[in-house]
Short mmCIF file of N, CA, C and O in Angstrom, two decimals:
data_model
loop_
_atom_site.label_atom_id
_atom_site.label_comp_id
_atom_site.label_asym_id
_atom_site.label_seq_id
_atom_site.Cartn_x
_atom_site.Cartn_y
_atom_site.Cartn_z
N MET G 5 106.49 96.55 106.61
CA MET G 5 107.26 95.39 107.03
C MET G 5 107.95 95.68 108.35
O MET G 5 108.46 96.77 108.55
N GLN G 6 107.97 94.69 109.20
CA GLN G 6 108.68 94.84 110.46
C GLN G 6 110.19 94.85 110.19
O GLN G 6 110.68 94.10 109.35
N SER G 7 110.90 95.70 110.90
CA SER G 7 112.35 95.77 110.73
C SER G 7 112.98 94.48 111.21
O SER G 7 112.65 93.96 112.27
N ILE G 8 113.91 93.98 110.42
CA ILE G 8 114.61 92.75 110.78
C ILE G 8 116.09 93.10 110.94
O ILE G 8 116.67 93.75 110.06
N SER G 9 116.67 92.72 112.04
CA SER G 9 118.05 93.11 112.35
C SER G 9 119.03 92.45 111.38
O SER G 9 118.72 91.44 110.73
N VAL G 10 120.21 93.03 111.31
CA VAL G 10 121.27 92.47 110.46
C VAL G 10 121.59 91.05 110.92
O VAL G 10 121.76 90.15 110.09
N THR G 11 121.64 90.84 112.20
CA THR G 11 121.94 89.50 112.72
C THR G 11 120.92 88.49 112.21
O THR G 11 121.28 87.40 111.75
N ASP G 12 119.65 88.87 112.24
CA ASP G 12 118.60 87.97 111.75
C ASP G 12 118.68 87.79 110.24
O ASP G 12 118.46 86.68 109.73
N GLN G 13 118.99 88.85 109.52
CA GLN G 13 119.17 88.74 108.06
C GLN G 13 120.28 87.75 107.74
O GLN G 13 120.15 86.91 106.84
N LEU G 14 121.38 87.83 108.49
CA LEU G 14 122.51 86.94 108.24
C LEU G 14 122.17 85.48 108.53
O LEU G 14 122.64 84.58 107.84
N VAL G 15 121.31 85.25 109.53
CA VAL G 15 120.85 83.88 109.80
C VAL G 15 120.12 83.35 108.57
O VAL G 15 120.34 82.22 108.13
N ILE G 16 119.26 84.19 107.99
CA ILE G 16 118.49 83.77 106.82
C ILE G 16 119.42 83.59 105.62
O ILE G 16 119.37 82.56 104.93
N PHE G 17 120.28 84.57 105.35
CA PHE G 17 121.19 84.48 104.21
C PHE G 17 122.09 83.25 104.30
O PHE G 17 122.38 82.61 103.29
N SER G 18 122.51 82.88 105.51
CA SER G 18 123.43 81.75 105.66
C SER G 18 122.81 80.44 105.18
O SER G 18 123.52 79.51 104.82
N ARG G 19 121.49 80.38 105.12
CA ARG G 19 120.81 79.17 104.66
C ARG G 19 120.73 79.09 103.14
O ARG G 19 120.30 78.07 102.60
N TYR G 20 121.11 80.16 102.48
CA TYR G 20 120.98 80.21 101.02
C TYR G 20 122.33 80.44 100.32
O TYR G 20 122.37 80.95 99.21
N ILE G 21 123.41 80.05 100.95
CA ILE G 21 124.72 80.18 100.31
C ILE G 21 124.71 79.34 99.04
O ILE G 21 124.23 78.22 99.01
N GLY G 22 125.21 79.94 97.97
CA GLY G 22 125.23 79.27 96.66
C GLY G 22 124.10 79.75 95.76
O GLY G 22 124.08 79.41 94.57
N GLN G 23 123.18 80.54 96.29
CA GLN G 23 122.06 81.05 95.49
C GLN G 23 122.39 82.41 94.89
O GLN G 23 123.23 83.15 95.42
N GLN G 24 121.70 82.75 93.83
CA GLN G 24 121.87 84.06 93.22
C GLN G 24 121.31 85.13 94.15
O GLN G 24 120.32 84.90 94.86
N ILE G 25 121.95 86.29 94.11
CA ILE G 25 121.54 87.40 94.96
C ILE G 25 121.66 88.70 94.17
O ILE G 25 122.54 88.84 93.33
N MET G 26 120.71 89.59 94.40
CA MET G 26 120.69 90.88 93.71
C MET G 26 121.14 91.95 94.70
O MET G 26 120.64 92.01 95.82
N ILE G 27 122.06 92.78 94.25
CA ILE G 27 122.55 93.90 95.05
C ILE G 27 122.23 95.17 94.27
O ILE G 27 122.65 95.32 93.11
N ILE G 28 121.49 96.07 94.89
CA ILE G 28 121.21 97.36 94.27
C ILE G 28 121.88 98.42 95.14
O ILE G 28 121.51 98.62 96.30
N SER G 29 122.88 99.08 94.57
CA SER G 29 123.60 100.11 95.31
C SER G 29 122.70 101.31 95.53
O SER G 29 122.10 101.83 94.60
N LEU G 30 122.62 101.75 96.77
CA LEU G 30 121.85 102.95 97.08
C LEU G 30 122.73 104.20 96.95
O LEU G 30 122.24 105.31 97.06
N LEU G 31 124.02 103.99 96.68
CA LEU G 31 124.96 105.10 96.54
C LEU G 31 125.34 105.35 95.09
O LEU G 31 125.92 106.37 94.77
N ASN G 32 125.03 104.40 94.22
CA ASN G 32 125.55 104.39 92.86
C ASN G 32 124.45 104.44 91.80
O ASN G 32 124.41 103.61 90.91
N ASN G 33 123.55 105.39 91.89
CA ASN G 33 122.46 105.52 90.91
C ASN G 33 121.66 104.23 90.76
O ASN G 33 121.29 103.85 89.66
N SER G 34 121.44 103.52 91.84
CA SER G 34 120.64 102.29 91.84
C SER G 34 121.15 101.23 90.87
O SER G 34 120.38 100.49 90.28
N GLU G 35 122.45 101.14 90.71
CA GLU G 35 123.04 100.13 89.84
C GLU G 35 122.70 98.74 90.36
O GLU G 35 122.83 98.45 91.54
N VAL G 36 122.25 97.87 89.46
CA VAL G 36 121.87 96.50 89.82
C VAL G 36 123.01 95.55 89.47
O VAL G 36 123.52 95.56 88.36
N ASN G 37 123.40 94.73 90.44
CA ASN G 37 124.37 93.67 90.22
C ASN G 37 123.77 92.36 90.70
O ASN G 37 123.07 92.33 91.72
N ILE G 38 124.05 91.31 89.96
CA ILE G 38 123.59 89.98 90.38
C ILE G 38 124.80 89.08 90.46
O ILE G 38 125.64 89.05 89.56
N GLY G 39 124.89 88.39 91.58
CA GLY G 39 126.00 87.48 91.79
C GLY G 39 125.52 86.26 92.55
O GLY G 39 124.32 85.98 92.61
N VAL G 40 126.46 85.55 93.14
CA VAL G 40 126.16 84.35 93.91
C VAL G 40 126.62 84.58 95.35
O VAL G 40 127.76 85.02 95.58
N LEU G 41 125.73 84.31 96.28
CA LEU G 41 126.07 84.43 97.70
C LEU G 41 127.08 83.34 98.04
O LEU G 41 126.79 82.15 97.88
N THR G 42 128.27 83.75 98.50
CA THR G 42 129.32 82.76 98.77
C THR G 42 129.71 82.66 100.23
O THR G 42 130.41 81.73 100.61
N GLY G 43 129.28 83.61 101.05
CA GLY G 43 129.66 83.53 102.45
C GLY G 43 128.94 84.55 103.30
O GLY G 43 128.35 85.50 102.80
N VAL G 44 129.02 84.31 104.61
CA VAL G 44 128.40 85.19 105.60
C VAL G 44 129.34 85.28 106.78
O VAL G 44 129.92 84.28 107.20
N LYS G 45 129.53 86.50 107.30
CA LYS G 45 130.23 86.65 108.58
C LYS G 45 129.39 87.56 109.46
O LYS G 45 128.29 87.94 109.07
N HIS G 46 129.86 87.93 110.61
CA HIS G 46 129.03 88.59 111.61
C HIS G 46 128.41 89.91 111.17
O HIS G 46 127.41 90.34 111.74
N ASN G 47 128.96 90.57 110.15
CA ASN G 47 128.41 91.87 109.74
C ASN G 47 128.42 92.09 108.23
O ASN G 47 128.33 93.22 107.77
N ALA G 48 128.55 91.02 107.47
CA ALA G 48 128.66 91.18 106.02
C ALA G 48 128.34 89.88 105.30
O ALA G 48 128.35 88.80 105.90
N ILE G 49 128.08 90.02 104.00
CA ILE G 49 127.91 88.85 103.14
C ILE G 49 128.95 88.93 102.04
O ILE G 49 129.36 90.03 101.63
N ALA G 50 129.40 87.79 101.57
CA ALA G 50 130.32 87.70 100.44
C ALA G 50 129.52 87.33 99.21
O ALA G 50 128.72 86.40 99.24
N VAL G 51 129.74 88.09 98.14
CA VAL G 51 129.02 87.87 96.89
C VAL G 51 130.03 87.79 95.76
O VAL G 51 130.91 88.64 95.63
N ASN G 52 129.91 86.75 94.95
CA ASN G 52 130.76 86.59 93.77
C ASN G 52 130.03 87.21 92.58
O ASN G 52 128.99 86.71 92.15
N ILE G 53 130.58 88.33 92.09
CA ILE G 53 130.02 89.01 90.92
C ILE G 53 131.11 89.05 89.86
O ILE G 53 132.18 89.62 90.09
N ASP G 54 130.86 88.43 88.72
CA ASP G 54 131.83 88.38 87.62
C ASP G 54 133.18 87.86 88.08
O ASP G 54 134.23 88.42 87.78
N ASP G 55 133.17 86.77 88.85
CA ASP G 55 134.38 86.10 89.36
C ASP G 55 135.22 86.97 90.31
O ASP G 55 136.41 86.72 90.48
N VAL G 56 134.61 87.98 90.89
CA VAL G 56 135.26 88.79 91.92
C VAL G 56 134.39 88.71 93.17
O VAL G 56 133.21 89.01 93.12
N ILE G 57 135.00 88.29 94.27
CA ILE G 57 134.25 88.19 95.52
C ILE G 57 134.33 89.52 96.25
O ILE G 57 135.41 90.05 96.48
N ARG G 58 133.16 90.04 96.57
CA ARG G 58 133.06 91.31 97.28
C ARG G 58 132.35 91.07 98.61
O ARG G 58 131.35 90.36 98.66
N TRP G 59 132.86 91.70 99.66
CA TRP G 59 132.18 91.67 100.95
C TRP G 59 131.28 92.89 101.01
O TRP G 59 131.73 94.01 100.83
N ILE G 60 130.01 92.67 101.26
CA ILE G 60 129.02 93.74 101.36
C ILE G 60 128.69 93.90 102.85
O ILE G 60 128.08 93.01 103.45
N PRO G 61 129.10 95.02 103.46
CA PRO G 61 128.80 95.20 104.89
C PRO G 61 127.31 95.52 105.11
O PRO G 61 126.68 96.16 104.27
N LEU G 62 126.80 95.06 106.23
CA LEU G 62 125.41 95.32 106.60
C LEU G 62 125.40 96.03 107.95
O LEU G 62 126.15 95.67 108.85
N TYR G 63 124.52 97.02 108.06
CA TYR G 63 124.42 97.80 109.29
C TYR G 63 122.95 97.91 109.68
O TYR G 63 122.09 98.04 108.82
N ASP G 64 122.69 97.93 110.98
CA ASP G 64 121.32 98.09 111.46
C ASP G 64 120.82 99.52 111.30
O ASP G 64 119.64 99.73 111.08
N ASN G 65 121.71 100.50 111.38
CA ASN G 65 121.26 101.89 111.40
C ASN G 65 121.26 102.58 110.04
O ASN G 65 120.73 103.68 109.93
N PHE G 66 121.84 101.99 109.01
CA PHE G 66 121.72 102.54 107.64
C PHE G 66 122.06 101.45 106.62
O PHE G 66 122.70 100.46 106.95
N ARG G 67 121.58 101.69 105.40
CA ARG G 67 121.77 100.70 104.33
C ARG G 67 122.60 101.29 103.20
O ARG G 67 122.31 102.39 102.74
N LEU G 68 123.59 100.53 102.76
CA LEU G 68 124.37 100.89 101.59
C LEU G 68 123.76 100.32 100.33
O LEU G 68 123.90 100.87 99.25
N CYS G 69 123.09 99.17 100.49
CA CYS G 69 122.55 98.43 99.35
C CYS G 69 121.21 97.82 99.72
O CYS G 69 120.94 97.55 100.88
N GLU G 70 120.43 97.59 98.70
CA GLU G 70 119.26 96.74 98.84
C GLU G 70 119.73 95.35 98.42
O GLU G 70 120.33 95.19 97.35
N ILE G 71 119.48 94.36 99.25
CA ILE G 71 119.98 93.01 99.00
C ILE G 71 118.80 92.05 99.01
O ILE G 71 118.03 92.02 99.97
N LYS G 72 118.69 91.27 97.93
CA LYS G 72 117.60 90.30 97.85
C LYS G 72 118.10 89.01 97.22
O LYS G 72 118.78 89.03 96.19
N LEU G 73 117.75 87.91 97.84
CA LEU G 73 118.00 86.60 97.25
C LEU G 73 117.05 86.40 96.08
O LEU G 73 115.91 86.85 96.12
N LEU G 74 117.52 85.76 95.03
CA LEU G 74 116.66 85.43 93.90
C LEU G 74 116.19 83.99 94.09
O LEU G 74 116.93 83.04 93.85
N LEU G 75 114.97 83.86 94.58
CA LEU G 75 114.43 82.56 94.94
C LEU G 75 113.22 82.21 94.09
O LEU G 75 112.68 83.06 93.38
N LYS G 76 112.80 80.95 94.21
CA LYS G 76 111.60 80.48 93.52
C LYS G 76 110.52 80.26 94.56
O LYS G 76 110.79 79.75 95.65
N PRO G 77 109.28 80.63 94.23
CA PRO G 77 108.19 80.36 95.18
C PRO G 77 107.92 78.86 95.27
O PRO G 77 108.15 78.12 94.31
N LEU G 78 107.42 78.43 96.41
CA LEU G 78 107.13 77.00 96.60
C LEU G 78 106.13 76.46 95.59
O LEU G 78 106.15 75.27 95.27
N LYS G 79 105.25 77.32 95.06
CA LYS G 79 104.27 76.83 94.09
C LYS G 79 104.94 76.31 92.82
O LYS G 79 104.30 75.63 92.02
N LYS G 80 106.24 76.59 92.64
CA LYS G 80 106.96 76.09 91.47
C LYS G 80 107.67 74.76 91.72
O LYS G 80 108.41 74.29 90.88
N LEU G 81 107.43 74.17 92.90
CA LEU G 81 108.00 72.84 93.16
C LEU G 81 107.46 71.86 92.13
O LEU G 81 106.26 71.85 91.84
N THR G 82 108.33 71.04 91.61
CA THR G 82 107.90 70.03 90.65
C THR G 82 107.71 68.69 91.38
O THR G 82 108.28 68.47 92.45
N PRO G 83 106.91 67.81 90.81
CA PRO G 83 106.72 66.49 91.44
C PRO G 83 108.04 65.74 91.65
O PRO G 83 108.20 65.04 92.65
N ASP G 84 108.99 65.90 90.72
CA ASP G 84 110.28 65.22 90.87
C ASP G 84 111.05 65.73 92.09
O ASP G 84 111.67 64.96 92.82
N VAL G 85 111.02 67.05 92.31
CA VAL G 85 111.71 67.64 93.46
C VAL G 85 111.05 67.17 94.76
O VAL G 85 111.72 66.79 95.71
N VAL G 86 109.73 67.18 94.81
CA VAL G 86 109.00 66.73 96.00
C VAL G 86 109.31 65.26 96.27
O VAL G 86 109.55 64.87 97.41
N SER G 87 109.32 64.44 95.24
CA SER G 87 109.61 63.02 95.39
C SER G 87 111.02 62.81 95.94
O SER G 87 111.22 62.01 96.86
N ALA G 88 111.99 63.54 95.39
CA ALA G 88 113.38 63.43 95.87
C ALA G 88 113.46 63.86 97.33
O ALA G 88 114.16 63.22 98.14
N ALA G 89 112.76 64.93 97.71
CA ALA G 89 112.77 65.40 99.09
C ALA G 89 112.16 64.36 100.02
O ALA G 89 112.68 64.10 101.11
N ASN G 90 111.07 63.74 99.59
CA ASN G 90 110.40 62.74 100.43
C ASN G 90 111.22 61.46 100.58
O ASN G 90 110.99 60.69 101.51
N ASP G 91 112.18 61.26 99.67
CA ASP G 91 113.04 60.08 99.75
C ASP G 91 114.29 60.31 100.60
O ASP G 91 115.10 59.39 100.76
N LEU G 92 114.46 61.52 101.15
CA LEU G 92 115.62 61.78 102.00
C LEU G 92 115.54 60.93 103.25
O LEU G 92 114.44 60.63 103.74
N PRO G 93 116.68 60.51 103.81
CA PRO G 93 116.66 59.59 104.94
C PRO G 93 116.05 60.18 106.22
O PRO G 93 115.56 59.44 107.06
N VAL G 94 116.07 61.51 106.37
CA VAL G 94 115.52 62.15 107.55
C VAL G 94 114.63 63.30 107.08
O VAL G 94 115.04 64.12 106.27
N LYS G 95 113.40 63.34 107.57
CA LYS G 95 112.44 64.37 107.12
C LYS G 95 112.92 65.78 107.43
O LYS G 95 112.56 66.73 106.76
N ALA G 96 113.76 65.95 108.46
CA ALA G 96 114.29 67.27 108.81
C ALA G 96 115.21 67.82 107.71
O ALA G 96 115.52 69.00 107.71
N PHE G 97 115.62 66.98 106.76
CA PHE G 97 116.48 67.43 105.66
C PHE G 97 115.68 68.09 104.54
O PHE G 97 116.25 68.68 103.63
N ILE G 98 114.36 67.97 104.57
CA ILE G 98 113.55 68.47 103.45
C ILE G 98 113.69 69.98 103.29
O ILE G 98 113.95 70.48 102.18
N THR G 99 113.55 70.74 104.37
CA THR G 99 113.66 72.20 104.26
C THR G 99 115.04 72.63 103.75
O THR G 99 115.12 73.41 102.79
N PRO G 100 116.15 72.12 104.32
CA PRO G 100 117.46 72.51 103.76
C PRO G 100 117.63 72.09 102.30
O PRO G 100 118.27 72.80 101.52
N TYR G 101 117.02 70.97 101.92
CA TYR G 101 117.09 70.52 100.53
C TYR G 101 116.41 71.54 99.61
O TYR G 101 116.96 71.94 98.59
N TYR G 102 115.21 71.96 99.98
CA TYR G 102 114.50 72.96 99.18
C TYR G 102 115.27 74.28 99.14
O TYR G 102 115.34 74.94 98.11
N GLN G 103 115.86 74.68 100.27
CA GLN G 103 116.64 75.92 100.30
C GLN G 103 117.85 75.82 99.37
O GLN G 103 118.17 76.75 98.64
N GLN G 104 118.51 74.66 99.38
CA GLN G 104 119.67 74.45 98.52
C GLN G 104 119.28 74.56 97.05
O GLN G 104 120.07 75.02 96.22
N LEU G 105 118.06 74.18 96.72
CA LEU G 105 117.58 74.27 95.34
C LEU G 105 117.05 75.67 94.99
O LEU G 105 116.64 75.91 93.86
N GLY G 106 117.03 76.58 95.98
CA GLY G 106 116.63 77.95 95.72
C GLY G 106 115.16 78.25 95.90
O GLY G 106 114.65 79.23 95.35
N TYR G 107 114.46 77.44 96.69
CA TYR G 107 113.05 77.70 96.95
C TYR G 107 112.90 78.53 98.22
O TYR G 107 113.63 78.32 99.19
N ASP G 108 111.97 79.45 98.21
CA ASP G 108 111.67 80.28 99.37
C ASP G 108 110.94 79.44 100.39
O ASP G 108 109.91 78.85 100.10
N MET G 109 111.49 79.37 101.57
CA MET G 109 110.91 78.57 102.65
C MET G 109 110.61 79.46 103.84
O MET G 109 111.29 80.47 104.06
N PRO G 110 109.61 79.11 104.65
CA PRO G 110 109.36 79.88 105.87
C PRO G 110 110.60 79.85 106.77
O PRO G 110 111.29 78.83 106.85
N VAL G 111 110.88 80.98 107.40
CA VAL G 111 112.09 81.08 108.21
C VAL G 111 111.80 80.74 109.67
O VAL G 111 110.68 80.87 110.14
N PHE G 112 112.83 80.29 110.33
CA PHE G 112 112.82 80.15 111.79
C PHE G 112 114.10 80.79 112.27
O PHE G 112 115.20 80.38 111.86
N ILE G 113 113.97 81.81 113.11
CA ILE G 113 115.15 82.51 113.62
C ILE G 113 115.47 82.04 115.03
O ILE G 113 116.59 81.63 115.31
N GLU G 114 114.48 82.14 115.90
CA GLU G 114 114.62 81.66 117.28
C GLU G 114 113.22 81.57 117.88
O GLU G 114 112.29 82.20 117.36
N PRO G 115 113.06 80.82 118.95
CA PRO G 115 111.73 80.70 119.54
C PRO G 115 111.13 82.07 119.86
O PRO G 115 111.80 82.94 120.42
N GLY G 116 109.87 82.25 119.45
CA GLY G 116 109.16 83.48 119.75
C GLY G 116 109.48 84.67 118.86
O GLY G 116 108.94 85.76 119.05
N HIS G 117 110.37 84.49 117.89
CA HIS G 117 110.74 85.62 117.01
C HIS G 117 109.54 86.00 116.13
O HIS G 117 108.87 85.13 115.58
N PRO G 118 109.26 87.30 115.98
CA PRO G 118 108.09 87.72 115.20
C PRO G 118 108.17 87.40 113.70
O PRO G 118 107.15 87.42 113.02
N CYS G 119 109.35 87.10 113.19
CA CYS G 119 109.49 86.78 111.76
C CYS G 119 109.40 85.29 111.47
O CYS G 119 109.40 84.88 110.31
N ASN G 120 109.32 84.47 112.52
CA ASN G 120 109.18 83.03 112.31
C ASN G 120 107.96 82.74 111.45
O ASN G 120 106.94 83.43 111.54
N CYS G 121 108.07 81.73 110.62
CA CYS G 121 106.99 81.23 109.77
C CYS G 121 106.66 82.16 108.60
O CYS G 121 105.71 81.91 107.87
N LYS G 122 107.43 83.19 108.40
CA LYS G 122 107.24 84.06 107.23
C LYS G 122 108.22 83.63 106.15
O LYS G 122 109.33 83.18 106.44
N TYR G 123 107.80 83.78 104.91
CA TYR G 123 108.70 83.48 103.80
C TYR G 123 109.73 84.60 103.66
O TYR G 123 109.47 85.75 104.07
N VAL G 124 110.88 84.28 103.09
CA VAL G 124 111.95 85.26 102.91
C VAL G 124 111.45 86.44 102.08
O VAL G 124 111.76 87.59 102.38
N GLN G 125 110.62 86.18 101.09
CA GLN G 125 110.06 87.24 100.25
C GLN G 125 109.16 88.17 101.07
O GLN G 125 109.17 89.37 100.87
N GLU G 126 108.42 87.63 102.01
CA GLU G 126 107.56 88.45 102.89
C GLU G 126 108.39 89.39 103.76
O GLU G 126 107.92 90.45 104.15
N LEU G 127 109.62 88.99 104.06
CA LEU G 127 110.52 89.82 104.87
C LEU G 127 111.29 90.81 104.01
O LEU G 127 112.18 91.50 104.51
N GLU G 128 110.97 90.86 102.72
CA GLU G 128 111.60 91.75 101.74
C GLU G 128 113.10 91.47 101.58
O GLU G 128 113.89 92.36 101.32
N LEU G 129 113.45 90.18 101.72
CA LEU G 129 114.83 89.76 101.52
C LEU G 129 114.96 88.84 100.30
O LEU G 129 116.03 88.28 100.08
N ALA G 130 113.89 88.69 99.54
CA ALA G 130 113.93 87.83 98.36
C ALA G 130 113.07 88.43 97.26
O ALA G 130 112.15 89.20 97.51
N ASP G 131 113.41 88.04 96.05
CA ASP G 131 112.69 88.47 94.84
C ASP G 131 112.46 87.21 94.02
O ASP G 131 113.34 86.37 93.93
N TYR G 132 111.27 87.09 93.45
CA TYR G 132 110.95 85.91 92.66
C TYR G 132 111.24 86.10 91.17
O TYR G 132 110.99 85.20 90.38
N ARG G 133 111.76 87.24 90.77
CA ARG G 133 112.07 87.46 89.35
C ARG G 133 113.38 86.79 88.98
O ARG G 133 114.23 86.53 89.83
N THR G 134 113.55 86.53 87.69
CA THR G 134 114.81 86.01 87.18
C THR G 134 115.76 87.17 86.92
O THR G 134 115.31 88.33 86.79
N PRO G 135 117.06 86.91 86.79
CA PRO G 135 117.98 88.00 86.44
C PRO G 135 117.58 88.71 85.15
O PRO G 135 117.66 89.94 85.08
N ALA G 136 117.12 87.96 84.15
CA ALA G 136 116.72 88.59 82.88
C ALA G 136 115.55 89.55 83.11
O ALA G 136 115.54 90.66 82.56
N GLU G 137 114.57 89.15 83.91
CA GLU G 137 113.43 90.03 84.20
C GLU G 137 113.88 91.28 84.96
O GLU G 137 113.41 92.39 84.68
N ILE G 138 114.80 91.12 85.89
CA ILE G 138 115.30 92.26 86.67
C ILE G 138 116.02 93.25 85.76
O ILE G 138 115.76 94.46 85.82
N PHE G 139 116.92 92.75 84.91
CA PHE G 139 117.66 93.65 84.03
C PHE G 139 116.75 94.32 83.00
O PHE G 139 116.92 95.48 82.67
N ARG G 140 115.77 93.58 82.51
CA ARG G 140 114.81 94.15 81.55
C ARG G 140 114.02 95.29 82.21
O ARG G 140 113.89 96.36 81.65
N GLN G 141 113.52 95.06 83.42
CA GLN G 141 112.77 96.10 84.12
C GLN G 141 113.66 97.29 84.50
O GLN G 141 113.23 98.43 84.46
N SER G 142 114.90 97.00 84.86
CA SER G 142 115.84 98.07 85.20
C SER G 142 116.14 98.93 83.98
O SER G 142 116.18 100.16 84.05
N ALA G 143 116.31 98.29 82.82
CA ALA G 143 116.57 99.03 81.58
C ALA G 143 115.37 99.89 81.20
O ALA G 143 115.52 101.04 80.78
N LEU G 144 114.16 99.33 81.35
CA LEU G 144 112.96 100.10 81.05
C LEU G 144 112.83 101.30 81.99
O LEU G 144 112.47 102.39 81.55
N LEU G 145 113.13 101.10 83.25
CA LEU G 145 113.05 102.19 84.23
C LEU G 145 114.04 103.30 83.89
O LEU G 145 113.69 104.48 83.91
N HIS G 146 115.28 102.91 83.54
CA HIS G 146 116.29 103.92 83.18
C HIS G 146 115.91 104.65 81.90
O HIS G 146 116.12 105.86 81.78
N ALA G 147 115.33 103.95 80.94
CA ALA G 147 114.89 104.60 79.69
C ALA G 147 113.76 105.58 79.99
O ALA G 147 113.73 106.69 79.43
N PHE G 148 112.85 105.19 80.88
CA PHE G 148 111.74 106.06 81.24
C PHE G 148 112.25 107.31 81.96
O PHE G 148 111.80 108.41 81.71
N GLU G 149 113.22 107.13 82.86
CA GLU G 149 113.78 108.26 83.62
C GLU G 149 114.55 109.20 82.71
O GLU G 149 114.60 110.39 82.96
N SER G 150 115.18 108.67 81.67
CA SER G 150 115.97 109.49 80.75
C SER G 150 115.09 110.31 79.81
O SER G 150 115.52 111.32 79.27
N ALA G 151 113.87 109.85 79.56
CA ALA G 151 112.99 110.51 78.61
C ALA G 151 112.41 111.80 79.16
O ALA G 151 112.38 112.14 80.25
#
């Protein structure tokens, strides 16, 4: 995967405020936390985990955490969602509408950017699993490592 700067990551994350996000600490035995993305500033994201808002700093030169939005692939769009999107007063609202509902959409960062037109999952910033699937796989991995 091509490296994507923190600034570009924050552009993408800012479009998905209100969505679930997975944080895997790289310092804490790969502990998995799932919360809701509540904010973005120039070098960090705010995540609400168990009713506590935490600011997670992001750096270009090293990572404290693996961060992934929990999104749905576009193939899971239902006819009702598509119909509602097509009834929006301006067609330019369709992409933000799908993003608000948690669907992975192709990104646009700036003209000529190499990550344009790629899905968030392709940029390794999203996961299509549910929280239950993530915790189940994490528990199995820890059980396997302990054996």
